[in-house]
mmCIF file of N, CA and C in Angstrom:
data_model
loop_
_atom_site.group_PDB
_atom_site.id
_atom_site.type_symbol
_atom_site.label_atom_id
_atom_site.label_comp_id
_atom_site.label_asym_id
_atom_site.label_seq_id
_atom_site.Cartn_x
_atom_site.Cartn_y
_atom_site.Cartn_z
ATOM 1 N N UNK A 109 14.070 35.083 22.352
ATOM 2 C CA UNK A 109 15.250 34.967 21.961
ATOM 3 C C UNK A 109 15.721 33.617 22.438
ATOM 4 N N UNK A 110 16.611 32.808 21.147
ATOM 5 C CA UNK A 110 17.063 31.362 21.526
ATOM 6 C C UNK A 110 18.408 32.091 22.542
ATOM 7 N N UNK A 111 18.725 31.134 23.349
ATOM 8 C CA UNK A 111 19.959 31.144 24.118
ATOM 9 C C UNK A 111 20.923 30.173 23.516
ATOM 10 N N UNK A 112 22.371 30.835 24.039
ATOM 11 C CA UNK A 112 23.304 30.133 23.549
ATOM 12 C C UNK A 112 24.039 30.024 24.743
ATOM 13 N N UNK A 113 25.140 28.886 25.161
ATOM 14 C CA UNK A 113 25.992 28.919 26.225
ATOM 15 C C UNK A 113 27.344 29.593 25.717
ATOM 16 N N UNK A 114 28.141 30.183 26.780
ATOM 17 C CA UNK A 114 29.349 30.499 26.880
ATOM 18 C C UNK A 114 29.818 29.915 27.535
ATOM 19 N N UNK A 115 31.201 29.636 27.706
ATOM 20 C CA UNK A 115 32.193 29.036 28.648
ATOM 21 C C UNK A 115 33.339 30.518 28.826
ATOM 22 N N UNK A 116 33.046 30.976 30.012
ATOM 23 C CA UNK A 116 34.376 31.827 29.932
ATOM 24 C C UNK A 116 35.158 31.496 31.043
ATOM 25 N N UNK A 117 36.416 31.785 31.068
ATOM 26 C CA UNK A 117 37.329 31.326 32.270
ATOM 27 C C UNK A 117 38.018 32.900 32.778
ATOM 28 N N UNK A 118 37.858 32.838 33.868
ATOM 29 C CA UNK A 118 38.378 34.362 34.493
ATOM 30 C C UNK A 118 38.681 33.666 35.875
ATOM 31 N N UNK A 119 39.565 34.651 36.578
ATOM 32 C CA UNK A 119 40.151 34.274 37.697
ATOM 33 C C UNK A 119 39.685 33.827 38.992
ATOM 34 N N UNK A 120 39.935 33.406 39.901
ATOM 35 C CA UNK A 120 38.585 33.156 40.992
ATOM 36 C C UNK A 120 38.368 34.317 41.676
ATOM 37 N N UNK A 121 39.357 35.456 41.520
ATOM 38 C CA UNK A 121 38.677 36.942 42.332
ATOM 39 C C UNK A 121 37.468 37.448 41.183
ATOM 40 N N UNK A 122 37.823 37.373 40.203
ATOM 41 C CA UNK A 122 36.826 37.964 39.153
ATOM 42 C C UNK A 122 35.515 37.062 39.637
ATOM 43 N N UNK A 123 35.487 35.734 39.311
ATOM 44 C CA UNK A 123 34.445 34.970 39.578
ATOM 45 C C UNK A 123 33.716 35.180 41.091
ATOM 46 N N UNK A 124 34.549 35.465 41.900
ATOM 47 C CA UNK A 124 33.800 35.449 43.589
ATOM 48 C C UNK A 124 33.171 37.106 43.215
ATOM 49 N N UNK A 125 33.815 37.913 42.634
ATOM 50 C CA UNK A 125 32.766 39.533 42.647
ATOM 51 C C UNK A 125 31.814 38.901 41.655
ATOM 52 N N UNK A 126 31.734 38.648 40.926
ATOM 53 C CA UNK A 126 30.550 38.159 40.057
ATOM 54 C C UNK A 126 29.363 37.595 40.911
ATOM 55 N N UNK A 127 29.735 36.576 41.314
ATOM 56 C CA UNK A 127 28.769 35.839 42.149
ATOM 57 C C UNK A 127 28.326 37.040 43.255
ATOM 58 N N UNK A 128 28.999 37.637 44.179
ATOM 59 C CA UNK A 128 28.711 38.466 45.017
ATOM 60 C C UNK A 128 28.038 39.736 44.171
ATOM 61 N N UNK A 129 28.235 40.564 43.591
ATOM 62 C CA UNK A 129 27.594 41.517 42.863
ATOM 63 C C UNK A 129 26.182 40.848 42.158
ATOM 64 N N UNK A 130 26.259 39.757 41.605
ATOM 65 C CA UNK A 130 24.763 38.999 41.196
ATOM 66 C C UNK A 130 23.688 38.853 42.383
ATOM 67 N N UNK A 131 24.386 38.178 43.669
ATOM 68 C CA UNK A 131 23.545 37.997 44.706
ATOM 69 C C UNK A 131 22.875 39.319 45.451
ATOM 70 N N UNK A 132 23.916 40.262 45.367
ATOM 71 C CA UNK A 132 23.631 41.592 46.102
ATOM 72 C C UNK A 132 22.185 41.698 45.042
ATOM 73 N N UNK A 133 22.269 41.625 44.061
ATOM 74 C CA UNK A 133 21.024 42.135 43.021
ATOM 75 C C UNK A 133 20.096 41.329 43.067
ATOM 76 N N UNK A 134 20.085 39.939 43.367
ATOM 77 C CA UNK A 134 19.026 39.067 43.533
ATOM 78 C C UNK A 134 18.810 38.251 42.123
ATOM 79 N N UNK A 135 20.048 38.278 41.604
ATOM 80 C CA UNK A 135 20.177 37.802 40.113
ATOM 81 C C UNK A 135 20.929 36.670 39.740
ATOM 82 N N UNK A 136 21.071 35.521 39.020
ATOM 83 C CA UNK A 136 22.256 34.598 38.594
ATOM 84 C C UNK A 136 23.373 35.464 38.148
ATOM 85 N N UNK A 137 24.252 34.625 38.384
ATOM 86 C CA UNK A 137 25.474 35.204 37.556
ATOM 87 C C UNK A 137 25.049 35.298 36.161
ATOM 88 N N UNK A 138 24.734 34.240 35.460
ATOM 89 C CA UNK A 138 24.155 34.489 34.292
ATOM 90 C C UNK A 138 23.560 35.836 33.598
ATOM 91 N N UNK A 139 22.508 36.164 34.668
ATOM 92 C CA UNK A 139 21.735 37.063 34.376
ATOM 93 C C UNK A 139 22.602 38.511 33.884
ATOM 94 N N UNK A 140 23.100 38.625 35.578
ATOM 95 C CA UNK A 140 24.533 39.568 35.597
ATOM 96 C C UNK A 140 25.192 40.140 34.600
ATOM 97 N N UNK A 141 26.005 38.823 33.921
ATOM 98 C CA UNK A 141 26.967 38.857 32.702
ATOM 99 C C UNK A 141 26.182 39.455 31.659
ATOM 100 N N UNK A 142 24.955 39.228 31.292
ATOM 101 C CA UNK A 142 24.171 39.264 30.512
ATOM 102 C C UNK A 142 23.755 40.949 30.038
ATOM 103 N N UNK A 143 23.627 41.181 31.593
ATOM 104 C CA UNK A 143 23.098 42.809 31.898
ATOM 105 C C UNK A 143 24.539 43.552 31.699
ATOM 106 N N UNK A 144 25.628 43.227 32.163
ATOM 107 C CA UNK A 144 26.789 43.771 32.034
ATOM 108 C C UNK A 144 27.237 44.159 30.226
ATOM 109 N N UNK A 145 26.995 43.188 29.690
ATOM 110 C CA UNK A 145 27.049 42.997 28.150
ATOM 111 C C UNK A 145 26.097 44.190 27.540
ATOM 112 N N UNK A 146 24.768 44.011 27.917
ATOM 113 C CA UNK A 146 24.057 45.025 27.118
ATOM 114 C C UNK A 146 24.447 46.339 27.801
ATOM 115 N N UNK A 147 24.618 46.766 29.024
ATOM 116 C CA UNK A 147 25.061 47.823 29.397
ATOM 117 C C UNK A 147 26.175 48.476 28.490
ATOM 118 N N UNK A 148 27.342 47.829 28.460
ATOM 119 C CA UNK A 148 28.574 48.097 27.475
ATOM 120 C C UNK A 148 28.223 48.508 26.139
ATOM 121 N N UNK A 149 27.323 47.492 25.552
ATOM 122 C CA UNK A 149 26.734 47.962 24.315
ATOM 123 C C UNK A 149 25.856 49.268 24.036
ATOM 124 N N UNK A 150 25.105 49.271 25.483
ATOM 125 C CA UNK A 150 24.452 50.814 25.154
ATOM 126 C C UNK A 150 25.621 52.179 25.450
ATOM 127 N N UNK A 151 26.661 51.812 26.258
ATOM 128 C CA UNK A 151 27.565 52.497 26.517
ATOM 129 C C UNK A 151 28.362 52.890 25.444
ATOM 130 N N UNK A 152 28.543 52.069 24.113
ATOM 131 C CA UNK A 152 29.135 52.186 23.053
ATOM 132 C C UNK A 152 28.322 52.925 22.296
ATOM 133 N N UNK A 153 27.043 52.499 22.009
ATOM 134 C CA UNK A 153 26.069 53.544 21.147
ATOM 135 C C UNK A 153 25.801 54.915 21.772
ATOM 136 N N UNK A 154 26.124 55.195 22.707
ATOM 137 C CA UNK A 154 26.365 56.566 23.512
ATOM 138 C C UNK A 154 27.462 57.598 23.105
ATOM 139 N N UNK A 155 28.436 56.496 23.305
ATOM 140 C CA UNK A 155 29.739 57.092 22.902
ATOM 141 C C UNK A 155 29.961 57.534 20.867
ATOM 142 N N UNK A 156 29.263 56.302 20.519
ATOM 143 C CA UNK A 156 29.290 56.916 18.967
ATOM 144 C C UNK A 156 28.671 58.201 19.061
ATOM 145 N N UNK A 157 27.520 57.993 19.486
ATOM 146 C CA UNK A 157 26.595 59.427 19.068
ATOM 147 C C UNK A 157 26.950 60.396 19.362
ATOM 148 N N UNK A 158 27.335 60.555 20.602
ATOM 149 C CA UNK A 158 28.664 61.871 21.204
ATOM 150 C C UNK A 158 29.283 61.854 20.400
ATOM 151 N N UNK A 159 30.218 61.029 19.858
ATOM 152 C CA UNK A 159 31.310 61.449 18.699
ATOM 153 C C UNK A 159 30.938 62.166 17.813
ATOM 154 N N UNK A 160 29.907 61.253 17.260
ATOM 155 C CA UNK A 160 29.118 62.245 15.726
ATOM 156 C C UNK A 160 28.892 63.444 16.049
ATOM 157 N N UNK A 161 28.065 63.677 17.267
ATOM 158 C CA UNK A 161 27.764 65.042 17.268
ATOM 159 C C UNK A 161 28.785 66.131 17.685
ATOM 160 N N UNK A 162 29.941 65.345 18.280
ATOM 161 C CA UNK A 162 31.239 66.236 18.574
ATOM 162 C C UNK A 162 31.777 66.763 17.018
ATOM 163 N N UNK A 163 31.853 65.488 15.976
ATOM 164 C CA UNK A 163 32.150 65.549 14.647
ATOM 165 C C UNK A 163 31.750 67.027 13.935
ATOM 166 N N UNK A 164 30.273 66.784 13.792
ATOM 167 C CA UNK A 164 29.167 67.522 13.290
ATOM 168 C C UNK A 164 29.724 69.005 13.692
ATOM 169 N N UNK A 165 29.882 69.097 15.153
ATOM 170 C CA UNK A 165 29.783 70.376 15.400
ATOM 171 C C UNK A 165 31.369 71.377 15.341
ATOM 172 N N UNK A 166 32.089 70.499 15.262
ATOM 173 C CA UNK A 166 33.244 71.242 14.850
ATOM 174 C C UNK A 166 33.445 71.109 13.572
ATOM 175 N N UNK A 167 33.085 70.472 12.601
ATOM 176 C CA UNK A 167 32.870 70.589 11.141
ATOM 177 C C UNK A 167 31.652 71.088 10.551
ATOM 178 N N UNK A 168 30.799 71.673 11.129
ATOM 179 C CA UNK A 168 29.318 71.683 10.624
ATOM 180 C C UNK A 168 29.848 73.333 9.533
ATOM 181 N N UNK A 169 30.527 74.282 9.798
ATOM 182 C CA UNK A 169 30.829 75.261 9.214
ATOM 183 C C UNK A 169 31.297 74.791 7.367
ATOM 184 N N UNK A 170 32.073 73.651 7.537
ATOM 185 C CA UNK A 170 32.784 73.254 6.479
ATOM 186 C C UNK A 170 31.937 72.607 5.522
ATOM 187 N N UNK A 171 30.859 71.683 6.375
ATOM 188 C CA UNK A 171 29.898 71.088 5.216
ATOM 189 C C UNK A 171 29.295 71.729 4.746
ATOM 190 N N UNK A 172 28.705 73.164 5.753
ATOM 191 C CA UNK A 172 27.854 74.237 4.733
ATOM 192 C C UNK A 172 28.586 75.223 3.925
ATOM 193 N N UNK A 173 29.831 75.479 3.959
ATOM 194 C CA UNK A 173 30.504 76.057 2.906
ATOM 195 C C UNK A 173 30.349 75.257 1.573
ATOM 196 N N UNK A 174 30.631 73.922 1.714
ATOM 197 C CA UNK A 174 30.898 72.665 0.731
ATOM 198 C C UNK A 174 29.861 72.544 0.323
ATOM 199 N N UNK A 175 28.974 72.357 0.859
ATOM 200 C CA UNK A 175 27.371 71.988 0.378
ATOM 201 C C UNK A 175 26.280 72.793 0.178
ATOM 202 N N UNK A 176 26.711 74.334 0.728
ATOM 203 C CA UNK A 176 26.123 75.299 0.476
ATOM 204 C C UNK A 176 24.710 75.470 0.995
ATOM 205 N N UNK A 177 24.639 74.652 2.672
ATOM 206 C CA UNK A 177 23.575 75.034 3.478
ATOM 207 C C UNK A 177 24.112 75.609 4.741
ATOM 208 N N UNK A 178 23.153 75.771 5.555
ATOM 209 C CA UNK A 178 23.547 76.780 6.802
ATOM 210 C C UNK A 178 24.133 75.635 8.095
ATOM 211 N N UNK A 179 25.015 75.954 8.915
ATOM 212 C CA UNK A 179 25.287 74.945 10.002
ATOM 213 C C UNK A 179 24.204 74.891 10.827
ATOM 214 N N UNK A 180 23.967 73.867 11.468
ATOM 215 C CA UNK A 180 22.449 73.857 12.266
ATOM 216 C C UNK A 180 22.559 74.837 13.696
ATOM 217 N N UNK A 181 21.275 75.240 13.753
ATOM 218 C CA UNK A 181 21.158 76.312 14.743
ATOM 219 C C UNK A 181 21.647 77.593 14.134
ATOM 220 N N UNK A 182 21.934 77.750 13.147
ATOM 221 C CA UNK A 182 22.029 79.195 12.635
ATOM 222 C C UNK A 182 20.807 79.827 12.331
ATOM 223 N N UNK A 183 20.897 80.971 13.029
ATOM 224 C CA UNK A 183 19.635 81.903 12.649
ATOM 225 C C UNK A 183 19.659 82.789 11.668
ATOM 226 N N UNK A 184 18.503 83.479 11.118
ATOM 227 C CA UNK A 184 18.504 84.053 10.402
ATOM 228 C C UNK A 184 18.783 85.481 11.174
ATOM 229 N N UNK A 185 19.619 86.266 10.658
ATOM 230 C CA UNK A 185 19.423 87.897 11.383
ATOM 231 C C UNK A 185 19.106 88.572 10.523
ATOM 232 N N UNK A 186 18.226 89.576 11.429
ATOM 233 C CA UNK A 186 17.663 90.822 10.517
ATOM 234 C C UNK A 186 18.562 91.397 9.600
ATOM 235 N N UNK A 187 18.147 91.854 8.431
ATOM 236 C CA UNK A 187 18.960 92.958 7.646
ATOM 237 C C UNK A 187 18.941 94.232 8.284
ATOM 238 N N UNK A 188 20.253 94.751 7.873
ATOM 239 C CA UNK A 188 20.114 96.245 8.325
ATOM 240 C C UNK A 188 19.345 96.853 7.304
ATOM 241 N N UNK A 189 18.864 97.904 7.630
ATOM 242 C CA UNK A 189 18.239 98.536 6.380
ATOM 243 C C UNK A 189 18.915 99.221 5.940
ATOM 244 N N UNK A 190 18.966 99.394 4.381
ATOM 245 C CA UNK A 190 19.384 99.828 3.210
ATOM 246 C C UNK A 190 19.665 101.637 3.713
ATOM 247 N N UNK A 191 20.752 102.039 3.117
ATOM 248 C CA UNK A 191 20.741 103.527 3.356
ATOM 249 C C UNK A 191 19.791 104.418 2.706
ATOM 250 N N UNK A 192 18.972 104.980 3.580
ATOM 251 C CA UNK A 192 17.737 106.133 2.931
ATOM 252 C C UNK A 192 16.619 105.279 2.941
ATOM 253 N N UNK A 193 16.825 103.901 3.367
ATOM 254 C CA UNK A 193 14.975 103.287 3.371
ATOM 255 C C UNK A 193 14.579 103.740 4.797
ATOM 256 N N UNK A 194 12.954 103.456 4.525
ATOM 257 C CA UNK A 194 12.209 104.039 5.398
ATOM 258 C C UNK A 194 11.221 102.799 5.745
ATOM 259 N N UNK A 195 10.979 102.673 7.189
ATOM 260 C CA UNK A 195 10.132 101.894 7.581
ATOM 261 C C UNK A 195 8.730 101.426 6.492
ATOM 262 N N UNK A 196 8.677 100.241 6.445
ATOM 263 C CA UNK A 196 7.812 99.747 5.591
ATOM 264 C C UNK A 196 8.019 99.468 3.826
ATOM 265 N N UNK A 197 9.632 99.837 3.801
ATOM 266 C CA UNK A 197 9.930 99.755 2.329
ATOM 267 C C UNK A 197 9.851 98.372 2.029
ATOM 268 N N UNK A 198 9.651 97.960 0.688
ATOM 269 C CA UNK A 198 9.616 96.760 0.524
ATOM 270 C C UNK A 198 11.008 96.115 0.138
ATOM 271 N N UNK A 199 11.584 94.733 0.516
ATOM 272 C CA UNK A 199 12.626 94.570 -0.279
ATOM 273 C C UNK A 199 12.506 93.659 -1.051
ATOM 274 N N UNK A 200 13.466 93.498 -2.270
ATOM 275 C CA UNK A 200 13.413 92.094 -3.024
ATOM 276 C C UNK A 200 13.136 90.874 -2.346
ATOM 277 N N UNK A 201 12.554 89.799 -3.048
ATOM 278 C CA UNK A 201 12.895 88.412 -2.240
ATOM 279 C C UNK A 201 14.399 87.936 -1.937
ATOM 280 N N UNK A 202 14.694 87.791 -0.772
ATOM 281 C CA UNK A 202 16.058 87.254 -0.714
ATOM 282 C C UNK A 202 16.802 88.011 -0.397
ATOM 283 N N UNK A 203 16.509 89.576 -0.160
ATOM 284 C CA UNK A 203 17.227 90.679 -0.120
ATOM 285 C C UNK A 203 17.786 90.473 1.539
ATOM 286 N N UNK A 204 18.777 91.227 1.788
ATOM 287 C CA UNK A 204 19.060 91.195 3.209
ATOM 288 C C UNK A 204 20.026 92.753 3.495
#
């Protein structure tokens, strides 16, 4: 991947912290900053996926009602036998 140069201005304390952290990890300040940006990008992606999952969990019944599906994770419950039914009696397709 092609590299591009960024010039970033930070206060001296931030610059010193970046140098120290990079040195502790045995990498350049440039590499340290690259890793921080990638980490931040990954955290944003995870945050988006979690927010989408929370949204769907909260509104899955609304979607199911609107579009005729079942909420995710919904299970078929066994139907109660009809009054007077005996074990082995056949039920019409789709009857519960």
